[in-house]
XYZ file of C-alpha atoms in Angstrom:
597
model
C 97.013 33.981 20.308
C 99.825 34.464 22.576
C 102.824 32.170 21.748
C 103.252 30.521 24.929
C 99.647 29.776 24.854
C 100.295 28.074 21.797
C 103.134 25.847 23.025
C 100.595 24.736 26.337
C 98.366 24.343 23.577
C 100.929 22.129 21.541
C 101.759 19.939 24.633
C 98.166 18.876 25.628
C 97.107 17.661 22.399
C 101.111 15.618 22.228
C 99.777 14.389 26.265
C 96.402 13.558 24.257
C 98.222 11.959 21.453
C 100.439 9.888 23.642
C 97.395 8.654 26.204
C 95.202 7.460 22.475
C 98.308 5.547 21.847
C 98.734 3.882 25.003
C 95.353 2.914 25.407
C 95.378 1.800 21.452
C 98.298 -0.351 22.249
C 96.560 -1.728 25.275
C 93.285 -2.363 23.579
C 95.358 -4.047 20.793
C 97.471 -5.888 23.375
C 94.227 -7.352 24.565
C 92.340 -7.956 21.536
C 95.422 -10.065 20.592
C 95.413 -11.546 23.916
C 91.334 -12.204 24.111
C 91.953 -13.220 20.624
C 94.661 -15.747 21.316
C 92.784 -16.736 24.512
C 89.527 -17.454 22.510
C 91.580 -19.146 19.959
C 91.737 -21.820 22.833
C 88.557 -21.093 24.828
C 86.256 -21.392 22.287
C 87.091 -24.915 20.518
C 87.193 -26.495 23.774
C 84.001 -24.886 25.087
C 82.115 -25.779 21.697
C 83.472 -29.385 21.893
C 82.068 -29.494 25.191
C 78.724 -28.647 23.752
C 78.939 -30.667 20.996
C 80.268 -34.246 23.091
C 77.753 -33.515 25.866
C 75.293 -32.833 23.409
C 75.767 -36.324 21.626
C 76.209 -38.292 24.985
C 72.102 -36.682 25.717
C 70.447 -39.374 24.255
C 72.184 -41.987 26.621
C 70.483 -40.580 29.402
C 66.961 -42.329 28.266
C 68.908 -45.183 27.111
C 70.122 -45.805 30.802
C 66.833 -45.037 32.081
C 65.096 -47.944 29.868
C 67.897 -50.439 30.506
C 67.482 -49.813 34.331
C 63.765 -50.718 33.765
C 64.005 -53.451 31.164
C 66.276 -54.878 34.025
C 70.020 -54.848 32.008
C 71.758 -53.556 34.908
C 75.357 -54.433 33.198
C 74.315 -52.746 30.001
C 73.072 -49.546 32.391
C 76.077 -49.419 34.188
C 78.267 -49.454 30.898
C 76.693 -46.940 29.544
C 76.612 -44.682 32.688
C 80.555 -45.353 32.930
C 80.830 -43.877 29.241
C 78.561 -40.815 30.259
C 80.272 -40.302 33.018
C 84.056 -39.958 30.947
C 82.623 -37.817 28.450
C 80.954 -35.514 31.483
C 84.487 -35.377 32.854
C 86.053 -34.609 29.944
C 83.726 -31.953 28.898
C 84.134 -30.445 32.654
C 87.939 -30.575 32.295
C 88.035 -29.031 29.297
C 85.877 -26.037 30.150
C 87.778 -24.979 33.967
C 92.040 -24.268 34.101
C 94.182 -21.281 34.804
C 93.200 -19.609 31.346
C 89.901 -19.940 31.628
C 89.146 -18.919 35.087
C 91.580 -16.098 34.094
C 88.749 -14.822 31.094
C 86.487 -15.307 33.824
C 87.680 -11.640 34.975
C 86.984 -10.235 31.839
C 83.150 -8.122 32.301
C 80.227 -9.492 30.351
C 82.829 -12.644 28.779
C 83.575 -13.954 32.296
C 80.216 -14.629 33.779
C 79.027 -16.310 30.759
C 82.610 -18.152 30.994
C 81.772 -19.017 34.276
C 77.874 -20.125 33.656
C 79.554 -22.729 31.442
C 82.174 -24.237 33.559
C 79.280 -24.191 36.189
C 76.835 -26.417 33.897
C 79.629 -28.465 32.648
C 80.602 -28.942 36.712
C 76.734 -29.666 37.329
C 76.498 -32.418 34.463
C 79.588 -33.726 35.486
C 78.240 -34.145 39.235
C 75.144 -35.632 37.963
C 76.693 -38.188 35.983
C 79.024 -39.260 38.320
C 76.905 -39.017 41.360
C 73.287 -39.531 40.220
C 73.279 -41.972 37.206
C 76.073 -43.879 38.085
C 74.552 -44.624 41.124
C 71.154 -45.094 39.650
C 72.686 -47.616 36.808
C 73.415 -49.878 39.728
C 70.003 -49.940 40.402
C 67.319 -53.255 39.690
C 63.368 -53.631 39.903
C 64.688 -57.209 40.939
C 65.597 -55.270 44.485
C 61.570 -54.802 44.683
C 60.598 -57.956 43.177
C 58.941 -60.767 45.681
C 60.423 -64.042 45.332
C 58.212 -66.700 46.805
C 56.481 -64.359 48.687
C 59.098 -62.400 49.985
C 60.689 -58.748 49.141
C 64.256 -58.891 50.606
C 64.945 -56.288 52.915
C 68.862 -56.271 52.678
C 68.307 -55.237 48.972
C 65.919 -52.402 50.074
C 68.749 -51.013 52.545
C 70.966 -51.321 49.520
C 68.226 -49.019 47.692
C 67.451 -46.681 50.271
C 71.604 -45.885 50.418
C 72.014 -45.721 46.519
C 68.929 -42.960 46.735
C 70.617 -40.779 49.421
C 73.225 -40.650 47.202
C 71.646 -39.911 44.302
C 69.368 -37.008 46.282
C 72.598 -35.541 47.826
C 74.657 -35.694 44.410
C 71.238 -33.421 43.014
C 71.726 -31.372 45.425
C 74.935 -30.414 45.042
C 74.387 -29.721 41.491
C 71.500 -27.341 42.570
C 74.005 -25.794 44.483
C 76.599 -24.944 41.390
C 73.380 -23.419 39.606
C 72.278 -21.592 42.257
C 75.654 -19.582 41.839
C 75.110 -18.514 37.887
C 74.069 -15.276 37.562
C 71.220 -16.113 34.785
C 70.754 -12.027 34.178
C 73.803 -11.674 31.030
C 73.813 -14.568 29.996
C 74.169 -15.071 25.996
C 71.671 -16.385 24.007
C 73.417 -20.382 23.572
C 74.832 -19.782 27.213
C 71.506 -18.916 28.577
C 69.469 -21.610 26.582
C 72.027 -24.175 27.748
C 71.594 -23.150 31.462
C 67.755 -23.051 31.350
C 67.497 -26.443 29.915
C 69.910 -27.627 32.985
C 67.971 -25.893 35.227
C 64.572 -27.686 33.539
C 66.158 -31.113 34.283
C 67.199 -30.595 37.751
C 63.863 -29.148 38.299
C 62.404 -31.915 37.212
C 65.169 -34.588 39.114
C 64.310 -33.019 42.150
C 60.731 -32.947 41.673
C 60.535 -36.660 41.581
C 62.950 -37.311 44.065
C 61.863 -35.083 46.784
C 58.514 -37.322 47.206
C 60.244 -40.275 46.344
C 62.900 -40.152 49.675
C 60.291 -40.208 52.373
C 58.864 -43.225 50.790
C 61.942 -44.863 49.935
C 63.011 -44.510 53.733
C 59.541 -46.064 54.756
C 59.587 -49.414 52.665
C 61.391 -51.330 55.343
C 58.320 -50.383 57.575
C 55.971 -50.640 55.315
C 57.362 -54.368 54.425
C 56.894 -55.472 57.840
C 61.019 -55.044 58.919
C 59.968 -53.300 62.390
C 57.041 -55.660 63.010
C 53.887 -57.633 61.179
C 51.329 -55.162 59.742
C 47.840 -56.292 57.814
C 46.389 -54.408 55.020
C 43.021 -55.029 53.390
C 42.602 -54.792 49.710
C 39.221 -53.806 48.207
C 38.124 -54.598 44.889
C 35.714 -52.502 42.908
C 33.478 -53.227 40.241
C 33.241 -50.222 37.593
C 29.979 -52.057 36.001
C 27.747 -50.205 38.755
C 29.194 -47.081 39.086
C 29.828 -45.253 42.494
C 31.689 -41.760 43.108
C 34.739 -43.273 44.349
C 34.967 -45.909 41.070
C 32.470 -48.935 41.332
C 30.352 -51.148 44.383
C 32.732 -52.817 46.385
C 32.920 -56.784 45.198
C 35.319 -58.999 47.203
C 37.706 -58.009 49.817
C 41.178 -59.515 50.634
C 43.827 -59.748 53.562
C 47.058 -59.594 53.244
C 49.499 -59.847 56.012
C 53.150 -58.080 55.810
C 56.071 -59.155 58.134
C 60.050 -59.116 57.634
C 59.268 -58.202 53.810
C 57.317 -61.848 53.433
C 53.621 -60.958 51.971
C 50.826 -63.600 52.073
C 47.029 -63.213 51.305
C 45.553 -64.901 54.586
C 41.742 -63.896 54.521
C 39.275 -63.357 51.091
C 35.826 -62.351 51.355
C 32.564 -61.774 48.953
C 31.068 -57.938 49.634
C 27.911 -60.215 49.587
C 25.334 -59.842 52.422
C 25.831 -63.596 52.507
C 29.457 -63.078 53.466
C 29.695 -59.586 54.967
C 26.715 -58.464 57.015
C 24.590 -55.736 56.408
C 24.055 -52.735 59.297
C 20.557 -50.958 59.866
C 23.077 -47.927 61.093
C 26.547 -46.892 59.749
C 29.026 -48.837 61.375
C 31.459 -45.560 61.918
C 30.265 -42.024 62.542
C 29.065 -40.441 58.994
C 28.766 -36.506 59.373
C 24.650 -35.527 59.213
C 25.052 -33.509 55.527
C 26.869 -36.750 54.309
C 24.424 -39.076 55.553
C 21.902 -36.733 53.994
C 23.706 -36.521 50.639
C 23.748 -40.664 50.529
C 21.205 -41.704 52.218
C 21.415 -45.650 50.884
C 23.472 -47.776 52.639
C 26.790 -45.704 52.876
C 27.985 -47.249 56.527
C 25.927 -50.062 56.584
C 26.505 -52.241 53.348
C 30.303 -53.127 52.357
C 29.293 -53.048 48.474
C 28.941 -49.182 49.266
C 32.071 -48.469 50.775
C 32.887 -46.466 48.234
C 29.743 -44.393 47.525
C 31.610 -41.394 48.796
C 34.435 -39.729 46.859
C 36.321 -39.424 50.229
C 38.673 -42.386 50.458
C 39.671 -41.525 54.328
C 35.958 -42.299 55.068
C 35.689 -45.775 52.754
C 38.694 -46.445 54.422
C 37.134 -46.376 58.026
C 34.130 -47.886 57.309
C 35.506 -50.865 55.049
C 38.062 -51.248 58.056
C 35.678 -51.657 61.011
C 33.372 -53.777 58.714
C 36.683 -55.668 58.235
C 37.571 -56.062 62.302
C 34.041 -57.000 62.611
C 33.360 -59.671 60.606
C 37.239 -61.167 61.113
C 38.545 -59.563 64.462
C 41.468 -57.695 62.904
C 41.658 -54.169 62.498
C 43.941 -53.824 59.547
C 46.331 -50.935 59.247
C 45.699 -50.274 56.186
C 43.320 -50.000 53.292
C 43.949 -49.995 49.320
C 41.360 -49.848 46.664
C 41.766 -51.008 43.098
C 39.086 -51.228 40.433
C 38.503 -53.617 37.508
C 40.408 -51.982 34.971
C 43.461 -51.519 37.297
C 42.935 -55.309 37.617
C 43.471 -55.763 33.983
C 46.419 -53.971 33.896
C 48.167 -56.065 36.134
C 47.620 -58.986 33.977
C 49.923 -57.196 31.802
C 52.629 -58.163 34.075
C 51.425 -61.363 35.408
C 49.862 -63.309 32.483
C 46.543 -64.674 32.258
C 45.282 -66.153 35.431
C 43.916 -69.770 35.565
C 40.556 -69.933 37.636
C 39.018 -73.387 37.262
C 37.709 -75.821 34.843
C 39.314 -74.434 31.980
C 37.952 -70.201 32.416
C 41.203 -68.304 32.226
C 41.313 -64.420 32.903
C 43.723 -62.147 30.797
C 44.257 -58.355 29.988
C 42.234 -59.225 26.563
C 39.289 -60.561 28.249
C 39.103 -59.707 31.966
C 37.028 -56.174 31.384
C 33.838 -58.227 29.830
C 34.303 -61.314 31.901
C 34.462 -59.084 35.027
C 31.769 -56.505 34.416
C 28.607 -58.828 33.091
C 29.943 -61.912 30.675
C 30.252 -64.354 33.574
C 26.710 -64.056 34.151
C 25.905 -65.826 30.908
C 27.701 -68.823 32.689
C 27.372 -68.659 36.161
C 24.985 -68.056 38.872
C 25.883 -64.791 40.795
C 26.996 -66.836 43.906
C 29.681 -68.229 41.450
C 30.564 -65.265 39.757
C 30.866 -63.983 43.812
C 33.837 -66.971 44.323
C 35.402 -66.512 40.845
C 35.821 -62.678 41.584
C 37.433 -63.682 44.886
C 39.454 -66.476 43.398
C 40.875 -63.960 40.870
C 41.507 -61.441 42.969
C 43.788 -63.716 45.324
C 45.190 -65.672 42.417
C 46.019 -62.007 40.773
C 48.179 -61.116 44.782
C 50.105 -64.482 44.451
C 50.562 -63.880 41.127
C 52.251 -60.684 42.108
C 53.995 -61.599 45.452
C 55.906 -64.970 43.561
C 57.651 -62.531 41.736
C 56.404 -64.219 38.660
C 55.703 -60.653 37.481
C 57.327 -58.069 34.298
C 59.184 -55.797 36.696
C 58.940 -53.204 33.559
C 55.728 -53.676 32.380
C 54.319 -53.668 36.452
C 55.759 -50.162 36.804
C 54.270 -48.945 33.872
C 50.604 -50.706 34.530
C 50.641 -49.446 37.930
C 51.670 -46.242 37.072
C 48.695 -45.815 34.373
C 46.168 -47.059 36.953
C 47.365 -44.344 39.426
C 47.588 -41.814 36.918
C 43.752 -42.997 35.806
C 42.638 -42.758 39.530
C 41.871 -46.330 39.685
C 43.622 -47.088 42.669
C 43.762 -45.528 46.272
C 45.430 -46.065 49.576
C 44.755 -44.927 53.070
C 46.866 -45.766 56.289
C 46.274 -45.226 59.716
C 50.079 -44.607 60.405
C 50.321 -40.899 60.841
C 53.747 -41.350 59.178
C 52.562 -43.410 56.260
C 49.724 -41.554 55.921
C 52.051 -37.767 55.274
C 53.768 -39.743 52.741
C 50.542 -40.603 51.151
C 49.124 -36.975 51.453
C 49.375 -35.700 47.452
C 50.185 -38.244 45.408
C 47.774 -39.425 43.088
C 46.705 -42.096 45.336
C 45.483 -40.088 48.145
C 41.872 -39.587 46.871
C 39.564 -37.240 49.897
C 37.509 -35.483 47.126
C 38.173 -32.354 45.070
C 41.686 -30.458 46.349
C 41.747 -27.013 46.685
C 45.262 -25.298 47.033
C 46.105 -21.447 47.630
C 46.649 -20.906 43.532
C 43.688 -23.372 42.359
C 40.219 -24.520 42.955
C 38.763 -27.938 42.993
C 35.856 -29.170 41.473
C 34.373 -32.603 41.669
C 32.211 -34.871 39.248
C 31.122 -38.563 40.568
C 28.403 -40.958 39.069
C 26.086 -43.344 41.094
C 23.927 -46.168 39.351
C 20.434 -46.057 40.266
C 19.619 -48.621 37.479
C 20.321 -51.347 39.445
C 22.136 -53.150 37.365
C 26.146 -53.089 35.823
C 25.664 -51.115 32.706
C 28.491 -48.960 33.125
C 30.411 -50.515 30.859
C 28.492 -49.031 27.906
C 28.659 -45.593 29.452
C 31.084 -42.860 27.951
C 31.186 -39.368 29.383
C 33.176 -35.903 29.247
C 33.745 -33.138 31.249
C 34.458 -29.498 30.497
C 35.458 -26.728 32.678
C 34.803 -23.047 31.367
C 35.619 -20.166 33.015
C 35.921 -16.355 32.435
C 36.137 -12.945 33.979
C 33.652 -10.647 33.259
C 33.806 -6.941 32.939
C 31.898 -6.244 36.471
C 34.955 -7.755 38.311
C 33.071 -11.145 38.892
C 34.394 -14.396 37.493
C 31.636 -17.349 35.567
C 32.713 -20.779 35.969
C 30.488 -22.889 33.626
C 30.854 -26.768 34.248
C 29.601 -29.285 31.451
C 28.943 -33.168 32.139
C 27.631 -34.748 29.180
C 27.017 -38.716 29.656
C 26.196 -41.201 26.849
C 24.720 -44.944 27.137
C 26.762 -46.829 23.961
C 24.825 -49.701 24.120
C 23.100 -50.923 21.247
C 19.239 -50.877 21.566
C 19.732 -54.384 19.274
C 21.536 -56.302 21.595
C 19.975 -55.464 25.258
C 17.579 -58.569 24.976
C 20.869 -60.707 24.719
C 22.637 -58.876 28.092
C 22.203 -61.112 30.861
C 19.738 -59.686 33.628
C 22.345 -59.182 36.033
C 23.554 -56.371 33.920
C 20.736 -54.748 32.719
C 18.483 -55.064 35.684
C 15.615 -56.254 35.957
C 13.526 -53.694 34.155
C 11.522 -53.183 37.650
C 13.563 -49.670 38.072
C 14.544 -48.818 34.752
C 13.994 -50.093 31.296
C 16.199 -52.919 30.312
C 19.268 -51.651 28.522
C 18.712 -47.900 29.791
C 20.766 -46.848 33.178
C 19.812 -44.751 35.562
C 22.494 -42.340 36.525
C 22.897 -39.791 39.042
C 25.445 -37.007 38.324
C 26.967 -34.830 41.537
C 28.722 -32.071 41.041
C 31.043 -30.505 44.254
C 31.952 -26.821 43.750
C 33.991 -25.502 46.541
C 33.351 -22.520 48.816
C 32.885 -19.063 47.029
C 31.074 -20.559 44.228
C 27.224 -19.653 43.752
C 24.987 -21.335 41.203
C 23.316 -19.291 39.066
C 21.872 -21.265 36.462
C 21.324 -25.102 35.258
C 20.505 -26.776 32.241
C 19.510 -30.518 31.523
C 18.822 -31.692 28.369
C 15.472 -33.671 28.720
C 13.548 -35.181 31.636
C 14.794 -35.708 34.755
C 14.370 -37.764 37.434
C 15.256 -35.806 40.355
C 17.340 -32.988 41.288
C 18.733 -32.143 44.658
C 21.099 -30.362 46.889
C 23.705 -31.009 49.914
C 26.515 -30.493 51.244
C 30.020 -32.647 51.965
C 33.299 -30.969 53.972
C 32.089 -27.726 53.238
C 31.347 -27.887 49.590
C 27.767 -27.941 48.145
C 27.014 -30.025 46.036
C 24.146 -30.311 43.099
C 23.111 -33.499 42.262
C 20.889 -34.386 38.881
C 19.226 -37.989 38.050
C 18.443 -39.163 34.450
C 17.705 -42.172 32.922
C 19.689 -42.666 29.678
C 17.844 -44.859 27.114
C 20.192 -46.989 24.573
C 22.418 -44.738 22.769
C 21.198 -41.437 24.369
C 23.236 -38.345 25.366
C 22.536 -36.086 28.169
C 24.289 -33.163 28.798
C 23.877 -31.726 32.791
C 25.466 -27.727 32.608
C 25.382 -26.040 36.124
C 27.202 -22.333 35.687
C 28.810 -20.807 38.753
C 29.625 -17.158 39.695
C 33.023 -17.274 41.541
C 35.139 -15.226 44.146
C 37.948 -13.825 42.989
C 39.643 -13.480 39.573
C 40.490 -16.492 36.501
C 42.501 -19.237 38.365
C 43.687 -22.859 37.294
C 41.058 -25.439 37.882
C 41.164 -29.015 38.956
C 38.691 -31.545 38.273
C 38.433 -34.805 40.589
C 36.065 -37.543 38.188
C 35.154 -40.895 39.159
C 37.288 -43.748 37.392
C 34.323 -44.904 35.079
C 35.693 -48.328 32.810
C 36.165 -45.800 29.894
C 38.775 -43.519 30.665
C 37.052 -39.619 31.340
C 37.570 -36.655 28.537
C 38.486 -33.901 30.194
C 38.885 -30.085 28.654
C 39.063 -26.631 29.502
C 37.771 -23.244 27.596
C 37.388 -19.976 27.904
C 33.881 -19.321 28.937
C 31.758 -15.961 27.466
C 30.281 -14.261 30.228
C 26.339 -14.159 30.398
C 24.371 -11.298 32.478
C 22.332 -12.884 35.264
């Protein structure tokens, strides 16, 4: 090789040597710098963990002080979450650390942290601060009266709580979730779970919140009618309607002012419905849906109940209410939770404990019907004043009302278009199965045919099976299997009242008619009834058909009613609407073997 080929040679690999140095150096420079940087990054970001980690549990803490009504302890112990969500945000931003921030890979993981610190700092100081301040007292009637000033106080801590959320969402939204580290990422996604579930409640909650003060009457009187159902004689929509009360609402003050029996001595009886009832409807309950007030609710469609209880309402009184809200038995026990036992007359007293037997046969043993009629009533208003002197558990009334919602035991309709979008979705607005763009909607509802108020021996359970079968069609297999508990031994000591007369059906058996609504797209293909039947029939109600099976169970007797659908359209989450029977509904789900036709 030529020599001055050898000295070109010579000078690129002293070039190459040179360049590995340098960058050596540099790397080293950094890794001492990264090194000393971490040396203070990383204790500070772990002791953010760790403090914010420990401070967790005094989230719940507030949340059940706020309830139990210890507003001072609640605000204490937001105060303390608040310093250590300041602290752990202070610790985690700085020149240093927004300088690593730079740093590919290490900074946006840097920055995801200061970001969720940021967020839980916001939330603290701007939702549960707020919140802490915050008393069921502002809610509670005292001698009749909700005051209003404290709901403006309410509505304004809310706004601020909803606009603190959002801003959190907002220094989320910013994270870049895609290289995240494992701790990093975890951290973020359980922030992320807790706003989601933040603004999931308080979304709904804001439109309502703005509506109390006219809802309370602020912007002028308003009357609302309260039905009460008896579960002891089943219908779809929970039980026959048994007394009916007024109340009247104005400047937050809330009075009962009109009671009623559902008696055809008190209410009168149509020979036509008293509001227009669509043909298939009329044809799918034929008996006395429109005409007789204990039937209100022999639809599963709460919008209709609500016009038909209303206009028997103006009729008999002269006021058309505005208006309508539905509770049954059991959700009348619940209350009693709150209240205390009520005090009727001559010594009967009705309490959680006792007011489910009492209410669904035992006063029979005692009283002629007329005066089980006026002790119904009586307890029903005795149960609102109970309620509206404030005399009630704020905590435990939450929580009662809550389960009855969540049971389907009570429903509301208004005929304020405003009210009534508020209404729309919750688990009070009850207008049959609901179908949504990503689920169906099925329905199961029970009518007694006995006649009689055996329902309270009656268990049943529901399963919804479904599967998609190798020709591209999906099988939805619905099973409704209904037992009468009763004890065959103790029937002849059941006051007639409950088990009927024996003219219809066998004292101590029930007669019980089963309808099933599947929604459009579903065809049945096949039925099965274990034993005799008493009839069997079709219809239709808003565009659903509907199959509807009558047995007679004797004491202690199961039946189980199968009806197996072919579907449009592939596997999809199913709903199932039930009527609120006195025992609480078992529902399940399985995966369903397809069958060839």
């Amino acid at each position: 090789m030529p020599a001055g080929n050898r000295r070109v040679i010579r000078k690129k690999r002293a070039k190459r040597r040179r360049a590995l140095a340098w960058t050596l150096g540099i790397v080293g420079l950094l890794i001492v710098v990264v090194g000393g940087v971490s040396a203070i990054i990383l204790p500070k970001a772990l002791g953010a963990r760790d403090s914010l980690e420990a401070a967790m549990p005094a989230v719940s803490q507030i949340q059940e002080l706020i309830v139990a009504g210890k507003s001072e302890e609640a605000q204490a112990k937001a105060a303390d979450l608040a310093e250590t969500a300041r602290k752990a945000s202070a610790d985690t931003d700085g020149f240093v650390w927004r300088a690593m921030e730079v740093v590919p890979f290490v900074g946006q993981n840097l920055y995801a942290v200061r970001m969720a610190t940021a967020t839980v700092d916001e939330i603290a100081r701007g939702a549960i601060v707020p919140a802490s301040t915050l008393s069921l007292a502002q809610l509670t009637p005292v001698d009749g009266r909700i005051d209003t000033a404290s709901i403006s106080t309410l509505i304004s801590t809310f706004h601020a709580i909803a606009g603190s959320v959002s801003e959190a969402e907002g220094l989320m939204a910013s994270v870049d979730r895609g290289i995240l580290v494992g701790p990093v990422s975890g951290g973020v996604k359980r922030i992320d779970d807790a706003l989601e579930r933040v603004s999931s409640l308080i979304g709904p909650a804001m439109p309502v919140v703005d509506a109390l003060p006219s809802m309370l009457g602020q912007d002028g009187p308003r009357d609302v009618l309260v039905i009460f159902q008896n579960n002891g004689e089943v219908m779809p929509a929970g039980g026959t309607v048994g007394s009916l009360a007024q109340l009247h609402i104005e400047d937050g003050a809330v009075s009962v002012v009109a009671q009623s029996s559902a008696s055809g001595r008190d209410m009168e009886q149509f020979a036509e419905p008293i509001v227009p009832i669509a043909d298939d409807v009329r044809d799918l309950y034929p008996f006395g849906l429109g005409t007789h007030v204990q039937n209100a609710t022999k639809t599963p469609r709460f919008d209709l109940t609500f016009e038909i209880a209303r206009e028997m309402w103006r009729h008999k009184t002269g006021v058309t209410v505005d208006a309508v809200i539905s509770m049954d038995t059991l959700a009348l026990s619940y209350l009693l939770v709150a209240t205390g036992p009520i005090p009727i007359f001559d010594g009967l007293e009705i309490s959680n404990d006792n007011a489910v037997p009492l209410l669904l046969g035992d006063l029979y043993y005692d009283y002629e019907p007329a005066e089980v009629d006026l002790i119904n009533q009586a307890f029903a208003g005795k149960t609102l004043q109970a309620l509206m002197s404030g005399g009630a558990d704020p905590a435990k009334l939450v929580s009662v009302i809550g389960l009855a919602v969540e049971e389907g035991r009570v429903r509301i309709w208004s005929s304020r278009e405003s009210e009534q979008q508020l209404i729309a979705g919750t688990g009070v607005d009850k207008r049959g199965p609901a179908q949504t763009e990503k689920s169906d909607g099925i329905g199961v509802y029970f009518t007694d045919f006995t006649p009689g108020k055996m329902q309270r021996f009656m268990t049943q359970s529901v399963d919804v099976a479904q599967g998609d079968c190798q020709d591209g069609t999906r099988q939805v297999q619905v099973s409704v299997t209904i037992v009468n508990t009763v004890d065959a031994a103790s029937v002849v000591g059941l006051p007639e009242y409950v088990t009927g007369t024996g003219d219809y059906t066998p004292k101590g058996s029930m007669q019980l008619e089963t309808l099933v609504y599947a929604p459009a797209g579903y065809s049945l293909v096949a039925s099965e009834v274990g034993g005799d039947i008493v009839g069997a029939r079709t219809g239709t109600d808003g565009g659903m058909a509907v199959e509807a099976v009558r047995v007679v169970l004797a004491p202690g007797e199961s039946r189980t009613i199968v009806l197996r659908y072919s579907a449009d359209g592939s596997e999809r989450p199913i709903t199932a609407d039930v009527t609120p029977v006195v025992k609480p509904t078992t529902l399940t789900d399985s995966v369903l073997a397809c069958v060839a036709d």
